[in-house]
Amino acid sequence: MSEVLHLTGTILVDDDTELDEAWVVDGRLSLRRPDSAGPARELTGWVLPGLVDVHCHIGLGADGVVTEEDAVLQGKADRDAGTLLVRDAGSPMDNRWVQERADLPRLIRAGHHLARPSRYLRHYGLELDDVAQLPEAVADQARFGDGWVKIVADWIDRSLGADADLTPLWPADVLRDAIAAAHENGARVTAHTFSHEAIDPLLDAGVDGIEHGTGMDADHIAEAARRDIPVTPTLLQVGRFTDIADQAGAKYPVYAERMRRMHARRYEHVQALHAAGVPLLMGSDAGGTIAHGSLPAELAEVARAGVPAADVVGFASWRARRILGVPGIEEGASADVVVYDADPREDVDVLARPSAVVLRGRRY
């Protein structure tokens, strides 16, 4: 039998439910005192379901796939920051082995990014030579992943020379068939998109999630709210848009100017999403250029944009788990919780300082 833990203080189950105590027995949560569990180690504070990073890339580095050893370090960095559930939003690595590691966050895989040659970061995803291949590729990734598929919906088109800008990768009819193929195979589709032009085709095709979403206008936001389509703002990534614009420089001035505009309005954009009632998901975009373990910094950015701390906490824990279909704090659920010395609903900076991390019943 593993160590028995007695959780006391304020146990945050969801927006409306708090408990005074709970127990961890054999890696599972019990909301009732165990009859004969023996002595228990007490953990006191504000207890949350493990944080959820829905836009994280375990197995991806700046130049593409990393070694398994480095991927383990990525997962441990996320775990130690309190992220105990990851939706891997595309990885060049077949990272199914992560799911067999008890010491790494729970992983929901979206398979490999689907993109086109020269229309995404090199070595990051599967590049389809013919746009007509997308529906079949989506069906393949739906069967390969864990109920999610990641499509790259737009990227800079450098073939336009000085007029190069963000443009959609896929014709609208192909996109519609691709998303239908995912649904037929029991998967949902989330799409990388920075541009305004890619949003209407995605919404018309029935997309299930939007990553970044920096090009959404008021009508797009209203439609996403009406259909409960979650958006992951990835403010740490959007915060890099001025650096990206500087790299584009004089060679791609149209693209550079657009990236600067989106950067300038990033907080206003997140405020608009929240005010409209769009379900927000929290994602660090770790992997590539952003370090793993960065979810608390992302949450601080979302709060800085004007989203109330209590909502940020909910989006990063029980609300995300509800959308992904993974239990949080409930009887018999896996004991995946994070403990803090203060109430993060009052100050999200608290989330950067967990006093205890418990994954599958083991304290780290």
XYZ file of C-alpha atoms in Angstrom:
364
model
C 0.000 0.000 0.000
C 1.306 3.457 -0.910
C 1.487 6.329 1.552
C -1.887 7.557 2.818
C -2.328 11.329 2.558
C -4.838 13.447 4.442
C -5.675 16.616 2.520
C -7.000 19.423 4.696
C -7.732 23.116 4.350
C -9.777 24.188 1.329
C -10.321 21.491 -1.267
C -11.481 23.209 -4.475
C -13.649 20.771 -6.404
C -15.194 23.213 -8.870
C -16.592 26.738 -9.066
C -19.290 25.997 -6.504
C -17.937 23.193 -4.316
C -15.350 23.238 -1.549
C -14.483 20.464 0.895
C -12.680 20.575 4.231
C -10.760 17.353 3.750
C -10.094 14.383 1.520
C -7.786 11.370 1.582
C -5.419 9.663 -0.810
C -5.417 5.873 -0.491
C -3.704 3.543 -2.958
C -3.348 6.381 -5.433
C -7.059 7.233 -5.376
C -9.059 10.034 -3.831
C -11.531 9.300 -1.070
C -13.925 11.953 0.121
C -14.700 9.900 3.239
C -12.361 8.906 6.027
C -10.947 5.446 5.220
C -11.922 2.721 7.665
C -8.483 1.164 8.078
C -5.895 3.018 6.068
C -3.376 3.365 8.895
C -1.503 6.580 9.730
C -1.775 9.386 7.210
C 0.585 12.171 6.227
C -1.164 15.523 6.345
C -1.003 18.084 3.542
C -2.692 21.377 4.341
C -3.527 24.344 2.152
C -5.592 25.152 -0.906
C -5.935 21.943 -2.910
C -6.763 21.998 -6.633
C -7.196 19.291 -9.239
C -3.915 19.041 -11.112
C -3.454 21.892 -13.568
C -4.180 21.253 -17.247
C -1.974 22.459 -20.109
C -3.959 21.947 -23.300
C -1.334 23.335 -25.659
C 1.916 21.593 -24.821
C 4.315 19.600 -26.979
C 6.106 16.767 -25.168
C 8.816 15.482 -27.475
C 9.248 18.709 -29.451
C 12.269 20.997 -29.304
C 13.374 24.060 -31.225
C 14.633 21.936 -34.131
C 11.970 19.239 -34.088
C 11.879 15.921 -32.286
C 13.986 15.545 -29.133
C 15.447 12.478 -27.475
C 13.345 10.396 -25.114
C 15.602 11.518 -22.285
C 14.873 15.166 -23.055
C 11.158 14.439 -23.372
C 11.218 12.965 -19.847
C 12.805 16.167 -18.580
C 10.086 18.166 -20.343
C 7.347 16.148 -18.681
C 8.950 16.394 -15.256
C 9.274 20.161 -15.594
C 5.552 20.364 -16.339
C 4.728 18.053 -13.421
C 6.820 19.996 -10.942
C 5.019 23.187 -11.973
C 1.688 21.565 -11.072
C 0.637 20.507 -14.586
C -0.644 16.975 -14.132
C -2.708 16.676 -17.316
C -1.398 17.592 -20.764
C -3.194 17.646 -24.058
C -0.266 17.302 -26.388
C -1.159 19.685 -29.198
C 0.941 17.916 -31.793
C 4.390 16.355 -31.552
C 6.814 14.906 -34.099
C 7.535 12.149 -31.551
C 5.426 9.059 -31.078
C 5.078 9.795 -27.379
C 2.667 7.031 -26.409
C 5.359 5.727 -24.050
C 4.782 8.793 -21.836
C 1.445 7.303 -20.866
C 3.243 4.319 -19.338
C 5.359 6.504 -17.043
C 3.768 6.915 -13.616
C 6.065 9.842 -12.859
C 4.974 11.954 -15.855
C 1.762 13.953 -16.359
C -1.242 12.231 -17.812
C -1.168 12.711 -21.562
C -3.932 13.137 -24.106
C -2.290 12.942 -27.507
C -3.300 14.804 -30.653
C -0.854 12.874 -32.830
C 1.225 14.847 -35.303
C 0.614 18.376 -36.578
C -0.816 18.365 -40.109
C 0.656 21.032 -42.378
C 2.004 21.626 -45.884
C 5.575 21.890 -47.182
C 7.140 25.287 -46.452
C 3.969 26.353 -44.645
C 4.939 25.589 -41.068
C 8.006 25.164 -38.903
C 10.398 22.607 -40.387
C 10.533 19.171 -38.752
C 7.515 19.890 -36.534
C 4.671 18.094 -38.299
C 3.529 15.898 -41.146
C 3.725 17.862 -44.397
C 1.135 16.927 -47.010
C 2.198 17.479 -50.611
C -1.401 17.612 -51.871
C -4.161 19.454 -49.991
C -6.562 16.689 -51.029
C -4.674 14.353 -48.680
C -5.934 16.192 -45.606
C -9.152 14.218 -44.910
C -7.334 10.880 -45.038
C -4.460 12.233 -42.944
C -6.899 13.558 -40.362
C -8.627 10.177 -40.196
C -5.222 8.522 -39.679
C -4.306 10.918 -36.870
C -7.737 10.488 -35.301
C -7.060 6.774 -35.030
C -3.472 7.356 -33.886
C -4.218 9.954 -31.214
C -6.433 10.098 -28.158
C -9.519 11.817 -29.467
C -7.928 15.008 -30.811
C -6.325 16.040 -34.104
C -4.221 19.172 -34.630
C -4.427 21.013 -37.959
C -2.227 23.953 -38.922
C -4.806 26.249 -40.524
C -2.583 29.171 -41.566
C 1.030 30.274 -41.864
C 3.096 32.816 -43.735
C 3.236 32.187 -47.489
C 6.760 33.278 -48.391
C 6.166 32.556 -52.081
C 4.400 35.946 -52.223
C 7.703 37.746 -51.710
C 7.429 41.195 -50.135
C 3.641 40.739 -49.998
C 3.993 37.539 -47.983
C 1.435 37.266 -45.198
C -0.571 34.753 -43.212
C -2.857 32.792 -45.523
C -4.981 29.650 -45.026
C -3.386 26.314 -45.849
C -6.504 24.417 -46.911
C -9.443 25.026 -49.264
C -12.730 25.337 -47.385
C -14.254 22.175 -48.886
C -11.182 20.098 -48.010
C -11.216 21.468 -44.483
C -14.884 20.580 -44.110
C -14.262 17.001 -45.301
C -11.248 16.678 -43.009
C -13.121 17.719 -39.879
C -15.975 15.408 -40.835
C -13.432 12.582 -41.137
C -12.191 13.287 -37.618
C -15.721 13.237 -36.246
C -16.466 9.984 -38.046
C -13.459 8.487 -36.257
C -14.523 9.748 -32.834
C -12.042 12.628 -32.619
C -12.251 16.384 -32.239
C -10.166 18.860 -34.237
C -8.341 21.854 -32.868
C -6.628 24.261 -35.227
C -3.599 26.509 -35.064
C -4.612 29.877 -36.456
C -3.186 33.377 -36.199
C -5.026 34.991 -39.107
C -8.486 36.462 -39.573
C -8.907 34.777 -42.958
C -8.723 31.227 -41.592
C -11.450 31.588 -38.956
C -14.604 31.564 -41.122
C -13.620 28.342 -42.953
C -12.814 26.684 -39.621
C -16.119 27.667 -38.065
C -18.040 26.692 -41.205
C -16.295 23.302 -41.205
C -17.286 22.571 -37.604
C -13.935 22.906 -35.853
C -13.962 21.859 -32.188
C -11.229 24.125 -30.824
C -9.098 27.110 -31.777
C -5.465 27.555 -30.770
C -4.143 31.135 -30.535
C -7.134 32.645 -32.380
C -5.492 36.061 -32.639
C -7.359 36.922 -35.843
C -10.877 36.410 -34.467
C -13.187 39.396 -34.815
C -16.317 40.190 -32.790
C -18.548 38.025 -34.978
C -16.158 35.079 -34.705
C -16.005 35.494 -30.951
C -19.788 35.607 -30.680
C -20.111 32.454 -32.764
C -17.497 30.618 -30.707
C -19.380 31.601 -27.562
C -22.705 30.478 -29.024
C -21.275 27.075 -29.963
C -19.092 26.652 -26.859
C -15.968 26.311 -28.997
C -12.978 26.615 -26.651
C -10.145 28.980 -27.506
C -6.612 28.670 -26.123
C -5.050 32.168 -26.106
C -1.365 31.126 -25.626
C -0.342 34.605 -24.496
C 3.264 33.590 -23.907
C 3.496 32.712 -27.587
C 1.622 35.810 -28.732
C 3.978 37.813 -26.556
C 6.735 36.742 -28.955
C 5.007 38.226 -32.007
C 7.142 41.368 -31.970
C 10.285 39.214 -32.018
C 8.846 37.264 -34.939
C 8.032 40.530 -36.707
C 11.581 41.778 -36.160
C 12.937 38.565 -37.684
C 10.665 39.038 -40.708
C 12.063 42.544 -41.008
C 12.057 44.409 -44.285
C 11.850 41.169 -46.256
C 8.225 40.494 -45.266
C 6.848 43.882 -44.173
C 3.141 43.045 -44.570
C 3.454 39.983 -42.367
C 5.600 41.832 -39.832
C 3.063 44.625 -39.485
C 0.207 42.177 -38.937
C 2.138 40.355 -36.208
C 2.830 43.659 -34.436
C -0.850 44.624 -34.566
C -1.919 41.327 -33.065
C 0.703 41.638 -30.363
C -0.483 45.143 -29.465
C -4.087 44.020 -28.975
C -3.391 40.668 -27.294
C -4.787 41.593 -23.885
C -7.803 43.357 -25.360
C -8.460 40.252 -27.450
C -8.469 37.923 -24.422
C -10.740 40.336 -22.565
C -13.186 40.184 -25.481
C -13.144 36.383 -25.520
C -13.829 36.212 -21.799
C -16.493 38.913 -21.821
C -18.376 37.098 -24.589
C -18.420 33.855 -22.623
C -16.085 31.874 -24.872
C -14.750 28.819 -22.997
C -11.059 29.493 -22.475
C -8.470 26.765 -22.188
C -5.011 27.398 -20.817
C -1.958 26.415 -22.842
C 1.695 27.344 -22.471
C 2.739 26.244 -25.991
C 5.748 24.652 -24.299
C 8.113 22.876 -26.658
C 9.906 24.566 -29.496
C 10.761 28.043 -28.214
C 8.946 28.065 -24.848
C 10.234 26.125 -21.861
C 8.242 23.349 -20.260
C 6.892 24.152 -16.820
C 5.660 27.544 -18.092
C 1.936 27.104 -17.496
C 1.903 29.267 -14.314
C 3.521 32.076 -16.317
C 0.820 31.699 -18.976
C -1.869 31.904 -16.299
C -0.304 35.075 -14.929
C -0.461 36.571 -18.425
C -4.142 35.705 -18.774
C -4.824 37.388 -15.426
C -2.784 40.387 -16.576
C -5.116 40.591 -19.579
C -7.993 41.199 -17.182
C -9.498 37.737 -16.634
C -10.399 37.396 -12.928
C -8.076 35.137 -10.952
C -10.906 32.811 -9.925
C -11.805 32.232 -13.572
C -8.176 31.636 -14.509
C -7.957 28.953 -11.810
C -11.134 27.298 -13.050
C -10.039 27.399 -16.694
C -6.710 25.816 -15.749
C -8.165 23.002 -13.662
C -11.724 21.714 -13.279
C -13.217 23.485 -16.311
C -10.499 22.134 -18.613
C -10.907 18.658 -17.159
C -14.634 18.834 -17.846
C -14.017 19.737 -21.507
C -11.426 16.974 -21.884
C -13.532 14.411 -20.020
C -10.983 13.737 -17.264
C -12.077 13.570 -13.594
C -10.750 16.059 -11.076
C -11.487 15.805 -7.368
C -14.158 13.169 -6.929
C -14.610 9.861 -5.169
C -12.341 7.178 -6.626
C -10.576 9.457 -9.081
C -6.827 9.273 -9.513
C -5.152 11.395 -6.846
C -3.748 14.118 -9.093
C -3.801 17.305 -7.037
C -1.680 20.356 -6.309
C -1.447 22.072 -2.922
C -0.729 25.772 -2.366
C -0.023 27.820 0.754
C -2.436 30.584 -0.288
C -5.623 30.920 -2.304
C -4.773 31.244 -6.034
C -8.273 32.609 -6.665
C -7.083 35.755 -4.936
C -3.670 35.901 -6.627
C -2.737 33.686 -9.573
C 0.954 34.221 -8.850
C 0.429 31.650 -6.084
C 0.202 29.020 -8.836
C 3.921 29.407 -9.488
C 4.701 28.155 -5.970
C 3.059 24.780 -5.260
C 3.842 23.439 -1.793
C 3.067 19.882 -2.869
C 2.365 18.050 -6.106
C 0.584 14.698 -5.921
C 0.412 12.601 -9.085
C -1.240 9.175 -9.060
C -1.082 9.311 -5.282
C 2.645 9.972 -5.034
C 3.936 13.240 -3.673
C 6.658 15.088 -5.594
